[in-house]
Amino acid sequence: MEMWFSDEHTDNVKLSLRIKRQLFSAESEFQRIDVLESEDFGKVLVVDGDLMLTEKDEFIYHEMITHVPMAVHPDVKNVLVIGGGDGGVVRELIKYDSLEKIDVVEVDPLLVEVCRKYIPEIACSLNDSRVEIYNEDGLRFIRSRTSEYDLIIIDSPNPFGPGEGLFTKEFYGNCYNALRDDGIMINQNESPFYEEEAFQCQRMHKRIVETFPICKVYQAHIPAYPSGHWLFGFASKKYHPLNDLNGVGWKLRGISTRYYEPRLHYGVFALPVYVEELLRDVE
Amino acid sequence: MEMWFSDEHTDNVKLSLRIKRQLFSAESEFQRIDVLESEDFGKVLVVDGDLMLTEKDEFIYHEMITHVPMAVHPDVKNVLVIGGGDGGVVRELIKYDSLEKIDVVEVDPLLVEVCRKYIPEIACSLNDSRVEIYNEDGLRFIRSRTSEYDLIIIDSPNPFGPGEGLFTKEFYGNCYNALRDDGIMINQNESPFYEEEAFQCQRMHKRIVETFPICKVYQAHIPAYPSGHWLFGFASKKYHPLNDLNGVGWKLRGISTRYYEPRLHYGVFALPVYVEELLRDVE
């Protein structure tokens, strides 16, 4: 039997993966959730028809959204992860013994349950004693928090669907308030390549630039995501992503990774000319 | 009407582009050549069913294979391009007034003819007076050349089909001999992500490491290519790709680009941990 899952990158471009079997499918209160087993990418989490993560390359996304700020901020104790019900960001965070509290705000309890059952290699990290999961709307959760976190990671799917509110200026302002005076906010910032995503990417950057004094965008090669060229936003109240890197300190922690290393740190912030121009237009 | 072209990245992964129309299709003595007009990637050149280049992202490949060595070598006069019948590398090379001679060895005259007719935006550069096109086998051409070139760019499709001989140790040895004492050789080095390509990538690197004293691999984000994470090999007799970069000198030439800038130069050589490990295994 031939079975293929196609992730639509645009109306005119799609990436298709050969599927061995569908492991799970259900509609939650918020969205449709599927887990597929693919030939080349291992298990694949699909939400509302969009590829969220694959077993083969999720390490790239999760390492890059986590270790880049952790190698800069000298003393992270309290972290907030918005979205991230799959546990990938938390798996990277718990590698740091010095962290004291990790709050995860995932609106959809079914997503967490499904990930725990079908991708335990990733989701098992959610059992760490420092982790608290809030099944709440991220936008509402953040409104009531002030000067509480050293690091906020916005691991939101995309600017459509239930996560839409996580891409507004109001939301970024609330994140700013929820951060301590030397806090850092990281967001997944879409891809700069296809027109519609490039526009989202620009819009997000504009709103963050209007909220935080220090804002830089960095990149990673994530093969399963549209165009494979993925951006992240580094927004900060005090620490500069390059000038305040403590690569030696990070290496001394002995954290094991497969993509990130401080050796890469400057390079991931060196964006191609066309991406720089896209972002500069709104700075 | 729905028409899609699919580029097989592996037996189990494919990237599909919606096609407006097929502009050309023929079998040459060497291979099947198609030119398609796609919705999102503009014109697409397909050889033996494999995507060779797209109008939308070819600038990334061609800039990165050309400007990286040109920003390092202080005095390039004679260049050899092996493959490259589409003219993309030559279009970047002719931006340098100081170049005196560009030899292009493209085994298939039909490929050159088709590119001239259907993608003149790229191929028109082949009319530059410094360019000489040899419709010969690259492997045979290079055997008779000694200390002739400052830069050799191997713009070969892949290690299968008619270009197979361009991936052997004998071939790299002949390139070494065809280079002057301070010459540089650049090759497209496949992607490190999918298993089969990662193996090719490793094998190529091994053969080059055995031939040249200085060998470093660098990367670019090329969305239409498998995994979007593409590697290039920088092999050199004298100049080091990082220590001998002359970024200021390059900027002073006033060359216009959309991806490369010396600002990116160090970053593109900073490879992810898993790629470093893949290459280190054969060094």
Coordinates of C-alpha atoms in Angstrom, one line a residue:
Chain A
M1 CA 0.0 0.0 0.0
E2 CA 1.2 3.5 -0.8
M3 CA 0.3 6.1 1.9
W4 CA 1.7 9.7 1.8
F5 CA 1.3 12.6 4.1
S6 CA 1.7 16.0 2.4
D7 CA 2.6 19.2 4.3
E8 CA 1.5 22.2 2.3
H9 CA 4.3 24.8 2.3
T10 CA 2.3 27.1 0.1
D11 CA -0.8 26.4 -2.1
N12 CA 1.7 25.4 -4.8
V13 CA 4.5 23.6 -2.9
K14 CA 4.2 20.6 -0.7
L15 CA 6.6 18.2 1.0
S16 CA 5.4 14.6 1.1
L17 CA 6.5 11.8 3.4
R18 CA 5.8 8.1 2.9
I19 CA 3.7 6.9 5.8
K20 CA 3.9 3.4 7.3
R21 CA 0.8 3.8 9.5
Q22 CA -1.4 6.3 11.2
L23 CA -0.9 5.8 15.0
F24 CA -3.5 8.2 16.3
S25 CA -6.1 10.7 15.0
A26 CA -8.7 12.7 17.0
E27 CA -10.4 16.1 17.2
S28 CA -9.8 17.9 20.4
E29 CA -11.8 20.9 21.6
F30 CA -9.2 23.0 19.8
Q31 CA -7.8 21.2 16.9
R32 CA -7.3 17.9 15.0
I33 CA -4.3 15.9 16.2
D34 CA -2.6 13.1 14.2
V35 CA 0.4 11.0 14.9
L36 CA 1.9 9.3 11.8
E37 CA 4.8 6.9 11.5
S38 CA 6.8 7.8 8.5
E39 CA 9.6 5.9 6.7
D40 CA 12.3 8.5 6.8
F41 CA 11.3 10.9 9.5
G42 CA 10.2 8.5 12.2
K43 CA 7.0 9.6 14.1
V44 CA 5.4 12.8 12.8
L45 CA 3.0 15.0 14.9
V46 CA 0.4 16.8 12.7
V47 CA -1.9 19.4 14.0
D48 CA -4.8 20.6 11.8
G49 CA -3.0 19.0 8.8
D50 CA 0.2 20.9 9.4
L51 CA 3.5 19.1 10.3
M52 CA 4.5 20.2 13.8
L53 CA 7.5 18.0 14.4
T54 CA 9.2 14.8 13.2
E55 CA 11.3 12.5 15.3
K56 CA 14.2 12.8 12.9
D57 CA 14.8 16.6 13.0
E58 CA 12.9 17.9 16.1
F59 CA 16.3 18.1 17.9
I60 CA 17.3 21.0 15.7
Y61 CA 14.3 23.1 16.5
H62 CA 14.3 22.3 20.2
E63 CA 18.0 22.8 20.7
M64 CA 18.1 26.0 18.8
I65 CA 15.1 27.6 20.6
T66 CA 16.5 26.6 24.0
H67 CA 20.3 26.7 24.1
V68 CA 20.9 29.9 22.3
P69 CA 19.4 32.0 25.1
M70 CA 20.7 29.6 27.8
A71 CA 24.3 30.3 26.6
V72 CA 23.7 34.0 26.9
H73 CA 21.7 34.6 30.2
P74 CA 24.1 33.9 33.1
D75 CA 21.5 32.8 35.7
V76 CA 18.2 31.4 34.4
K77 CA 16.1 30.0 37.2
N78 CA 12.5 30.4 36.2
V79 CA 11.3 29.6 32.6
L80 CA 7.9 29.9 30.9
V81 CA 7.2 27.9 27.8
I82 CA 4.1 28.9 25.9
G83 CA 2.8 26.1 23.7
G84 CA 5.3 23.3 23.7
G85 CA 2.9 20.6 24.9
D86 CA 5.0 18.0 23.1
G87 CA 7.8 18.4 25.7
G88 CA 10.6 19.1 23.2
V89 CA 11.7 22.4 24.7
V90 CA 11.3 21.0 28.2
R91 CA 13.6 18.1 27.3
E92 CA 16.3 20.6 26.4
L93 CA 15.7 22.8 29.5
I94 CA 15.9 20.0 32.1
K95 CA 19.5 19.4 31.0
Y96 CA 20.3 22.5 33.1
D97 CA 20.5 21.6 36.8
S98 CA 20.4 25.2 37.8
L99 CA 16.8 25.7 36.6
E100 CA 14.3 25.8 39.4
K101 CA 10.9 26.1 37.8
I102 CA 9.5 25.4 34.3
D103 CA 6.0 26.5 33.6
V104 CA 4.4 25.1 30.4
V105 CA 1.2 26.7 29.2
E106 CA -0.4 24.4 26.7
V107 CA -4.0 25.2 25.9
D108 CA -4.9 21.7 24.7
P109 CA -4.7 18.9 27.3
L110 CA -5.3 16.3 24.6
L111 CA -2.1 17.3 22.8
V112 CA 0.0 16.7 25.9
E113 CA -1.8 13.4 26.5
V114 CA -1.2 12.2 22.9
C115 CA 2.5 13.2 23.0
R116 CA 3.0 11.4 26.3
K117 CA 1.6 8.3 24.8
Y118 CA 3.0 8.3 21.3
I119 CA 6.2 10.3 21.5
P120 CA 7.4 9.5 25.0
E121 CA 11.0 10.0 23.9
I122 CA 10.2 13.7 23.8
A123 CA 7.3 14.1 26.2
C124 CA 8.7 12.1 29.1
S125 CA 10.6 15.3 30.1
L126 CA 7.3 16.8 31.2
N127 CA 7.4 14.5 34.2
D128 CA 10.4 16.4 35.6
S129 CA 9.6 17.7 39.1
R130 CA 10.4 21.3 38.2
V131 CA 7.7 21.3 35.4
E132 CA 4.2 22.5 35.9
I133 CA 1.7 22.3 33.1
Y134 CA -1.1 24.8 32.8
N135 CA -3.9 23.9 30.4
E136 CA -4.8 27.5 29.8
D137 CA -4.8 30.1 27.0
G138 CA -1.3 31.5 26.8
L139 CA -2.5 35.0 26.2
R140 CA -4.7 35.0 29.4
F141 CA -2.0 33.2 31.5
I142 CA 0.6 35.8 30.8
R143 CA -1.6 38.8 31.6
S144 CA -1.4 38.1 35.3
R145 CA 2.4 37.6 35.6
T146 CA 4.9 40.3 36.5
S147 CA 8.7 40.1 36.8
E148 CA 8.5 36.4 37.3
Y149 CA 10.6 34.8 34.6
D150 CA 14.2 34.9 33.4
L151 CA 13.3 33.3 30.1
I152 CA 10.1 33.0 28.1
I153 CA 10.1 30.6 25.1
I154 CA 7.2 31.0 22.7
D155 CA 6.9 27.6 21.1
S156 CA 3.8 28.5 19.2
P157 CA 2.7 26.6 16.0
N158 CA 1.9 29.5 13.6
P159 CA -0.1 32.7 13.4
F160 CA -3.3 31.0 12.4
G161 CA -5.8 28.9 14.3
P162 CA -5.9 28.7 18.1
G163 CA -2.5 30.2 18.6
E164 CA -3.3 33.4 16.7
G165 CA -3.4 35.6 19.9
L166 CA 0.2 34.6 20.6
F167 CA 1.4 36.8 17.7
T168 CA 0.0 40.2 18.7
K169 CA 1.7 43.3 20.1
E170 CA -0.4 43.0 23.2
F171 CA 0.9 39.5 23.8
Y172 CA 4.6 40.5 23.4
G173 CA 4.0 43.4 25.8
N174 CA 2.6 41.0 28.4
C175 CA 5.7 38.8 27.9
Y176 CA 7.9 41.8 28.5
N177 CA 6.1 42.5 31.8
A178 CA 6.3 38.9 32.9
L179 CA 10.0 38.9 32.4
R180 CA 12.5 40.1 35.1
D181 CA 14.7 43.1 34.4
D182 CA 17.3 41.0 32.6
G183 CA 14.9 38.6 31.0
I184 CA 15.0 37.1 27.5
M185 CA 12.1 36.1 25.2
I186 CA 12.6 33.7 22.3
N187 CA 10.0 33.0 19.7
Q188 CA 9.9 30.8 16.6
N189 CA 9.8 33.4 13.8
E190 CA 8.7 31.4 10.7
S191 CA 10.7 31.2 7.5
P192 CA 11.8 34.1 5.4
F193 CA 11.5 32.3 2.0
Y194 CA 8.0 31.9 0.9
E195 CA 6.0 35.1 0.4
E196 CA 3.3 34.6 3.0
E197 CA 5.6 33.3 5.7
A198 CA 8.1 36.0 5.0
F199 CA 5.3 38.5 5.6
Q200 CA 4.4 36.9 9.0
C201 CA 8.1 36.8 9.9
Q202 CA 8.4 40.5 9.2
R203 CA 5.2 41.3 11.1
M204 CA 6.3 39.4 14.1
H205 CA 9.7 41.0 14.1
K206 CA 8.1 44.5 13.8
R207 CA 6.0 43.9 16.9
I208 CA 8.8 42.5 18.9
V209 CA 11.2 45.4 17.9
E210 CA 8.5 47.8 19.1
T211 CA 8.4 46.1 22.5
F212 CA 12.0 45.1 23.4
P213 CA 15.2 47.2 23.4
I214 CA 17.4 44.3 22.0
C215 CA 16.1 42.2 19.2
K216 CA 18.0 39.9 16.9
V217 CA 16.9 37.1 14.6
Y218 CA 18.8 33.9 14.2
Q219 CA 18.4 30.8 12.0
A220 CA 18.6 27.1 11.7
H221 CA 18.4 24.4 9.0
I222 CA 15.3 22.4 9.8
P223 CA 14.6 20.0 6.9
A224 CA 11.0 19.1 7.6
Y225 CA 9.8 22.8 7.9
P226 CA 8.8 24.9 5.0
S227 CA 11.9 25.9 3.0
G228 CA 14.1 24.3 5.6
H229 CA 15.3 27.8 6.6
W230 CA 13.8 28.6 9.9
L231 CA 14.1 31.7 12.0
F232 CA 13.9 32.5 15.7
G233 CA 13.6 35.8 17.5
F234 CA 15.9 36.8 20.4
A235 CA 14.3 39.6 22.3
S236 CA 16.0 40.9 25.5
K237 CA 15.8 43.6 28.1
K238 CA 19.5 43.6 29.0
Y239 CA 21.7 40.8 27.5
H240 CA 23.0 41.1 24.0
P241 CA 22.8 37.8 22.1
L242 CA 26.4 38.1 20.8
N243 CA 28.2 40.4 23.2
D244 CA 27.0 38.5 26.2
L245 CA 27.5 35.0 25.0
N246 CA 29.4 32.9 27.5
G247 CA 30.5 30.0 25.4
V248 CA 33.1 28.7 27.8
G249 CA 30.6 28.7 30.6
W250 CA 28.1 26.8 28.5
K251 CA 30.7 24.2 27.5
L252 CA 31.6 23.6 31.1
R253 CA 28.0 22.6 31.9
G254 CA 28.7 19.5 29.8
I255 CA 25.4 19.5 28.0
S256 CA 25.1 17.1 25.1
T257 CA 23.7 18.3 21.8
R258 CA 23.6 17.3 18.2
Y259 CA 23.1 20.7 16.5
Y260 CA 23.9 23.6 18.8
E261 CA 27.3 24.5 20.1
P262 CA 28.7 28.0 21.0
R263 CA 31.0 27.6 18.0
L264 CA 27.9 28.1 15.9
H265 CA 26.5 31.0 17.9
Y266 CA 27.8 34.0 15.9
G267 CA 27.1 32.2 12.6
V268 CA 23.4 31.6 13.3
F269 CA 22.9 35.3 13.8
A270 CA 24.6 36.1 10.4
L271 CA 21.6 36.2 8.2
P272 CA 21.7 36.2 4.4
V273 CA 21.4 39.5 2.6
Y274 CA 17.8 39.0 1.5
V275 CA 16.7 38.1 5.0
E276 CA 18.5 41.1 6.6
E277 CA 16.7 43.3 4.1
L278 CA 13.3 41.7 4.9
L279 CA 13.8 42.4 8.6
R280 CA 15.5 45.8 8.2
D281 CA 12.4 47.1 6.4
V282 CA 10.5 47.0 9.7
E283 CA 13.2 47.9 12.2
Chain B
M1 CA -5.8 21.5 -14.6
E2 CA -3.6 20.3 -11.8
M3 CA 0.0 19.6 -12.8
W4 CA 2.7 18.8 -10.3
F5 CA 6.4 18.1 -10.6
S6 CA 7.9 16.0 -7.8
D7 CA 11.5 15.9 -6.9
E8 CA 12.4 12.7 -5.1
H9 CA 14.6 13.6 -2.1
T10 CA 14.7 9.9 -1.1
D11 CA 12.4 7.0 -2.0
N12 CA 10.1 8.2 0.8
V13 CA 10.3 11.9 0.7
K14 CA 9.5 14.3 -2.2
L15 CA 9.0 18.0 -2.8
S16 CA 6.3 18.8 -5.2
L17 CA 5.8 22.1 -7.1
R18 CA 2.7 23.1 -8.9
I19 CA 3.5 23.6 -12.6
K20 CA 1.9 26.0 -15.0
R21 CA 3.3 24.5 -18.1
Q22 CA 6.1 22.4 -19.5
L23 CA 8.3 24.7 -21.6
F24 CA 10.7 22.1 -23.0
S25 CA 11.4 18.4 -23.0
A26 CA 14.0 16.4 -24.9
E27 CA 16.5 13.6 -24.6
S28 CA 20.0 14.6 -25.4
E29 CA 22.8 12.2 -26.1
F30 CA 23.5 12.2 -22.3
Q31 CA 20.3 12.9 -20.4
R32 CA 16.7 14.0 -20.5
I33 CA 16.3 17.7 -20.1
D34 CA 13.0 19.5 -19.1
V35 CA 12.2 23.1 -18.4
L36 CA 9.0 23.7 -16.4
E37 CA 7.3 26.8 -15.4
S38 CA 6.2 26.6 -11.8
E39 CA 3.8 28.8 -9.7
D40 CA 6.1 29.6 -6.8
F41 CA 9.6 28.9 -8.0
G42 CA 9.5 30.4 -11.5
K43 CA 11.3 28.3 -14.2
V44 CA 12.7 25.0 -13.1
L45 CA 15.4 23.1 -14.9
V46 CA 15.1 19.3 -14.5
V47 CA 17.7 16.8 -15.6
D48 CA 16.9 13.1 -15.7
G49 CA 13.9 13.9 -13.4
D50 CA 16.0 15.6 -10.8
L51 CA 15.5 19.3 -10.0
M52 CA 18.7 21.1 -11.0
L53 CA 17.8 24.7 -10.3
T54 CA 14.8 27.0 -9.9
E55 CA 14.6 30.7 -10.8
K56 CA 13.6 31.6 -7.3
D57 CA 16.5 30.2 -5.3
E58 CA 19.3 29.6 -7.8
F59 CA 21.0 32.8 -6.6
I60 CA 21.8 31.2 -3.3
Y61 CA 23.6 28.2 -4.8
H62 CA 25.5 30.3 -7.4
E63 CA 26.5 33.1 -5.0
M64 CA 27.7 30.6 -2.4
I65 CA 29.7 28.5 -4.8
T66 CA 31.4 31.6 -6.3
H67 CA 31.9 34.4 -3.8
V68 CA 33.2 32.4 -0.9
P69 CA 36.5 31.5 -2.7
M70 CA 36.6 34.9 -4.4
A71 CA 36.6 36.7 -1.1
V72 CA 39.6 34.6 0.0
H73 CA 41.9 34.3 -3.0
P74 CA 43.6 37.7 -3.5
D75 CA 44.2 37.4 -7.2
V76 CA 42.0 35.1 -9.3
K77 CA 42.6 35.5 -13.1
N78 CA 41.8 32.1 -14.6
V79 CA 38.8 30.0 -13.6
L80 CA 37.6 26.6 -14.7
V81 CA 34.0 25.7 -14.2
I82 CA 33.2 22.0 -14.6
G83 CA 29.5 21.5 -15.3
G84 CA 27.6 24.7 -15.0
G85 CA 26.2 24.7 -18.5
D86 CA 23.3 26.8 -17.2
G87 CA 25.6 29.8 -16.7
G88 CA 24.7 30.5 -13.1
V89 CA 28.3 30.3 -11.8
V90 CA 29.5 32.3 -14.8
R91 CA 26.9 35.0 -14.1
E92 CA 28.5 35.5 -10.6
L93 CA 32.1 35.2 -11.9
I94 CA 31.7 37.9 -14.5
K95 CA 30.9 40.4 -11.8
Y96 CA 34.7 40.4 -11.2
D97 CA 36.4 42.7 -13.7
S98 CA 39.8 41.3 -12.7
L99 CA 39.0 37.9 -14.1
E100 CA 40.7 37.2 -17.4
K101 CA 39.6 33.8 -18.5
I102 CA 36.6 31.5 -17.6
D103 CA 36.7 28.0 -19.1
V104 CA 33.4 26.1 -18.8
V105 CA 33.5 22.4 -19.5
E106 CA 29.9 21.2 -20.0
V107 CA 29.7 17.8 -21.6
D108 CA 26.2 18.3 -23.0
P109 CA 25.8 21.0 -25.7
L110 CA 22.0 20.6 -25.6
L111 CA 21.9 21.7 -22.0
V112 CA 23.7 24.9 -22.8
E113 CA 21.4 25.5 -25.8
V114 CA 18.3 24.9 -23.8
C115 CA 19.4 27.2 -20.9
R116 CA 20.3 30.0 -23.4
K117 CA 16.8 29.8 -24.9
Y118 CA 14.7 29.2 -21.8
I119 CA 16.6 30.8 -18.9
P120 CA 18.5 33.6 -20.6
E121 CA 18.4 35.6 -17.3
I122 CA 21.0 33.1 -16.1
A123 CA 22.6 31.8 -19.3
C124 CA 23.2 35.1 -21.0
S125 CA 26.4 35.4 -19.0
L126 CA 27.9 32.7 -21.1
N127 CA 28.2 35.3 -23.9
D128 CA 30.9 37.2 -21.9
S129 CA 34.0 37.6 -24.0
R130 CA 36.2 36.0 -21.3
V131 CA 34.1 32.7 -21.4
E132 CA 35.0 29.7 -23.5
I133 CA 32.7 26.7 -23.5
Y134 CA 34.2 23.2 -24.0
N135 CA 31.7 20.5 -24.8
E136 CA 33.9 17.8 -23.4
D137 CA 34.0 15.3 -20.7
G138 CA 35.2 17.1 -17.5
L139 CA 37.4 14.2 -16.5
R140 CA 39.1 14.0 -19.8
F141 CA 39.5 17.8 -20.1
I142 CA 41.2 18.2 -16.7
R143 CA 43.8 15.5 -17.4
S144 CA 45.8 17.6 -19.8
R145 CA 45.9 20.8 -17.7
T146 CA 48.7 21.7 -15.4
S147 CA 49.2 24.8 -13.1
E148 CA 46.7 26.7 -15.2
Y149 CA 43.9 27.9 -13.0
D150 CA 43.5 30.0 -9.8
L151 CA 40.1 28.6 -9.1
I152 CA 38.2 25.5 -10.1
I153 CA 34.5 25.3 -9.4
I154 CA 32.9 21.9 -9.7
D155 CA 29.3 22.6 -10.4
S156 CA 28.4 18.9 -11.0
P157 CA 24.9 17.6 -10.6
N158 CA 25.3 14.6 -8.4
P159 CA 27.4 11.4 -8.1
F160 CA 25.1 9.4 -10.4
G161 CA 24.6 9.5 -14.2
P162 CA 27.0 11.1 -16.7
G163 CA 28.8 13.2 -14.0
E164 CA 29.9 10.1 -12.0
G165 CA 33.5 10.4 -12.9
L166 CA 33.6 13.9 -11.4
F167 CA 33.5 12.4 -7.9
T168 CA 36.5 10.2 -8.0
K169 CA 39.9 10.6 -6.2
E170 CA 41.6 10.5 -9.6
F171 CA 39.5 13.5 -10.7
Y172 CA 40.3 15.5 -7.6
G173 CA 44.0 14.7 -8.1
N174 CA 43.7 16.1 -11.6
C175 CA 42.1 19.2 -10.4
Y176 CA 44.9 19.6 -7.9
N177 CA 47.4 19.4 -10.8
A178 CA 45.4 21.8 -12.9
L179 CA 45.5 24.5 -10.2
R180 CA 48.4 26.9 -9.6
D181 CA 50.4 26.7 -6.4
D182 CA 47.9 28.9 -4.6
G183 CA 44.8 27.6 -6.2
I184 CA 41.4 26.8 -4.7
M185 CA 38.9 24.1 -5.7
I186 CA 35.2 24.4 -4.7
N187 CA 32.7 21.5 -5.1
Q188 CA 29.0 21.2 -4.4
N189 CA 29.1 18.6 -1.5
E190 CA 25.5 17.4 -1.3
S191 CA 23.3 17.5 1.9
P192 CA 24.3 16.0 5.2
F193 CA 20.7 15.2 6.3
Y194 CA 19.3 12.2 4.4
E195 CA 21.2 9.0 4.8
E196 CA 22.3 8.3 1.2
E197 CA 23.3 11.9 0.5
A198 CA 25.1 12.1 3.9
F199 CA 27.1 9.1 2.7
Q200 CA 28.0 10.7 -0.6
C201 CA 28.9 13.9 1.2
Q202 CA 31.2 12.0 3.5
R203 CA 32.8 10.0 0.7
M204 CA 33.5 13.2 -1.4
H205 CA 35.0 14.9 1.6
K206 CA 37.3 12.0 2.3
R207 CA 38.6 12.0 -1.2
I208 CA 39.2 15.7 -1.2
V209 CA 40.9 15.6 2.3
E210 CA 43.3 13.0 0.9
T211 CA 44.2 15.3 -2.0
F212 CA 44.4 18.8 -0.7
P213 CA 46.2 20.2 2.4
I214 CA 43.4 22.6 3.4
C215 CA 39.8 21.3 3.3
K216 CA 36.8 22.9 5.0
V217 CA 33.1 22.4 4.3
Y218 CA 30.6 25.2 4.4
Q219 CA 26.8 25.4 4.1
A220 CA 23.8 27.4 2.7
H221 CA 20.1 27.3 3.0
I222 CA 18.8 26.3 -0.5
P223 CA 15.0 25.6 -0.1
A224 CA 14.5 23.7 -3.4
Y225 CA 17.3 21.2 -2.7
P226 CA 16.8 18.0 -0.6
S227 CA 16.6 19.0 3.0
G228 CA 17.3 22.6 2.2
H229 CA 20.7 22.2 3.9
W230 CA 23.4 22.2 1.3
L231 CA 27.1 21.8 1.6
F232 CA 30.1 23.0 -0.4
G233 CA 33.7 21.9 -0.1
F234 CA 36.5 24.5 0.0
A235 CA 39.8 22.7 -0.9
S236 CA 43.0 24.8 -1.1
K237 CA 46.7 24.5 -1.6
K238 CA 47.6 27.7 0.3
Y239 CA 44.8 30.0 1.4
H240 CA 42.8 29.2 4.4
P241 CA 39.1 29.9 4.0
L242 CA 38.8 31.8 7.3
N243 CA 42.2 33.2 8.1
D244 CA 42.7 34.5 4.6
L245 CA 39.3 36.1 4.1
N246 CA 39.6 39.7 2.8
G247 CA 36.1 40.9 3.6
V248 CA 37.0 44.6 3.3
G249 CA 38.6 44.0 -0.1
W250 CA 35.6 42.1 -1.3
K251 CA 33.2 44.8 -0.1
L252 CA 35.3 47.4 -2.0
R253 CA 34.7 45.6 -5.3
G254 CA 31.0 46.7 -4.9
I255 CA 29.6 43.4 -6.1
S256 CA 25.8 43.1 -5.6
T257 CA 24.5 40.0 -4.0
R258 CA 21.3 38.8 -2.4
Y259 CA 22.7 36.0 -0.1
Y260 CA 26.4 36.2 0.4
E261 CA 28.3 38.9 2.2
P262 CA 31.6 38.6 4.1
R263 CA 29.6 39.2 7.3
L264 CA 28.2 35.6 6.8
H265 CA 31.6 34.1 5.9
Y266 CA 32.6 32.7 9.3
G267 CA 29.1 31.5 10.0
V268 CA 28.7 29.4 6.9
F269 CA 31.8 27.4 8.0
A270 CA 30.3 26.8 11.5
L271 CA 28.6 23.5 10.9
P272 CA 26.1 21.9 13.3
V273 CA 27.4 19.2 15.6
Y274 CA 26.0 16.3 13.7
V275 CA 27.5 17.5 10.4
E276 CA 30.9 18.1 12.0
E277 CA 30.8 14.5 13.3
L278 CA 29.8 13.1 9.9
L279 CA 32.8 14.8 8.3
R280 CA 35.3 14.2 11.2
D281 CA 34.7 10.5 10.8
V282 CA 36.6 10.6 7.5
E283 CA 39.2 13.3 8.2

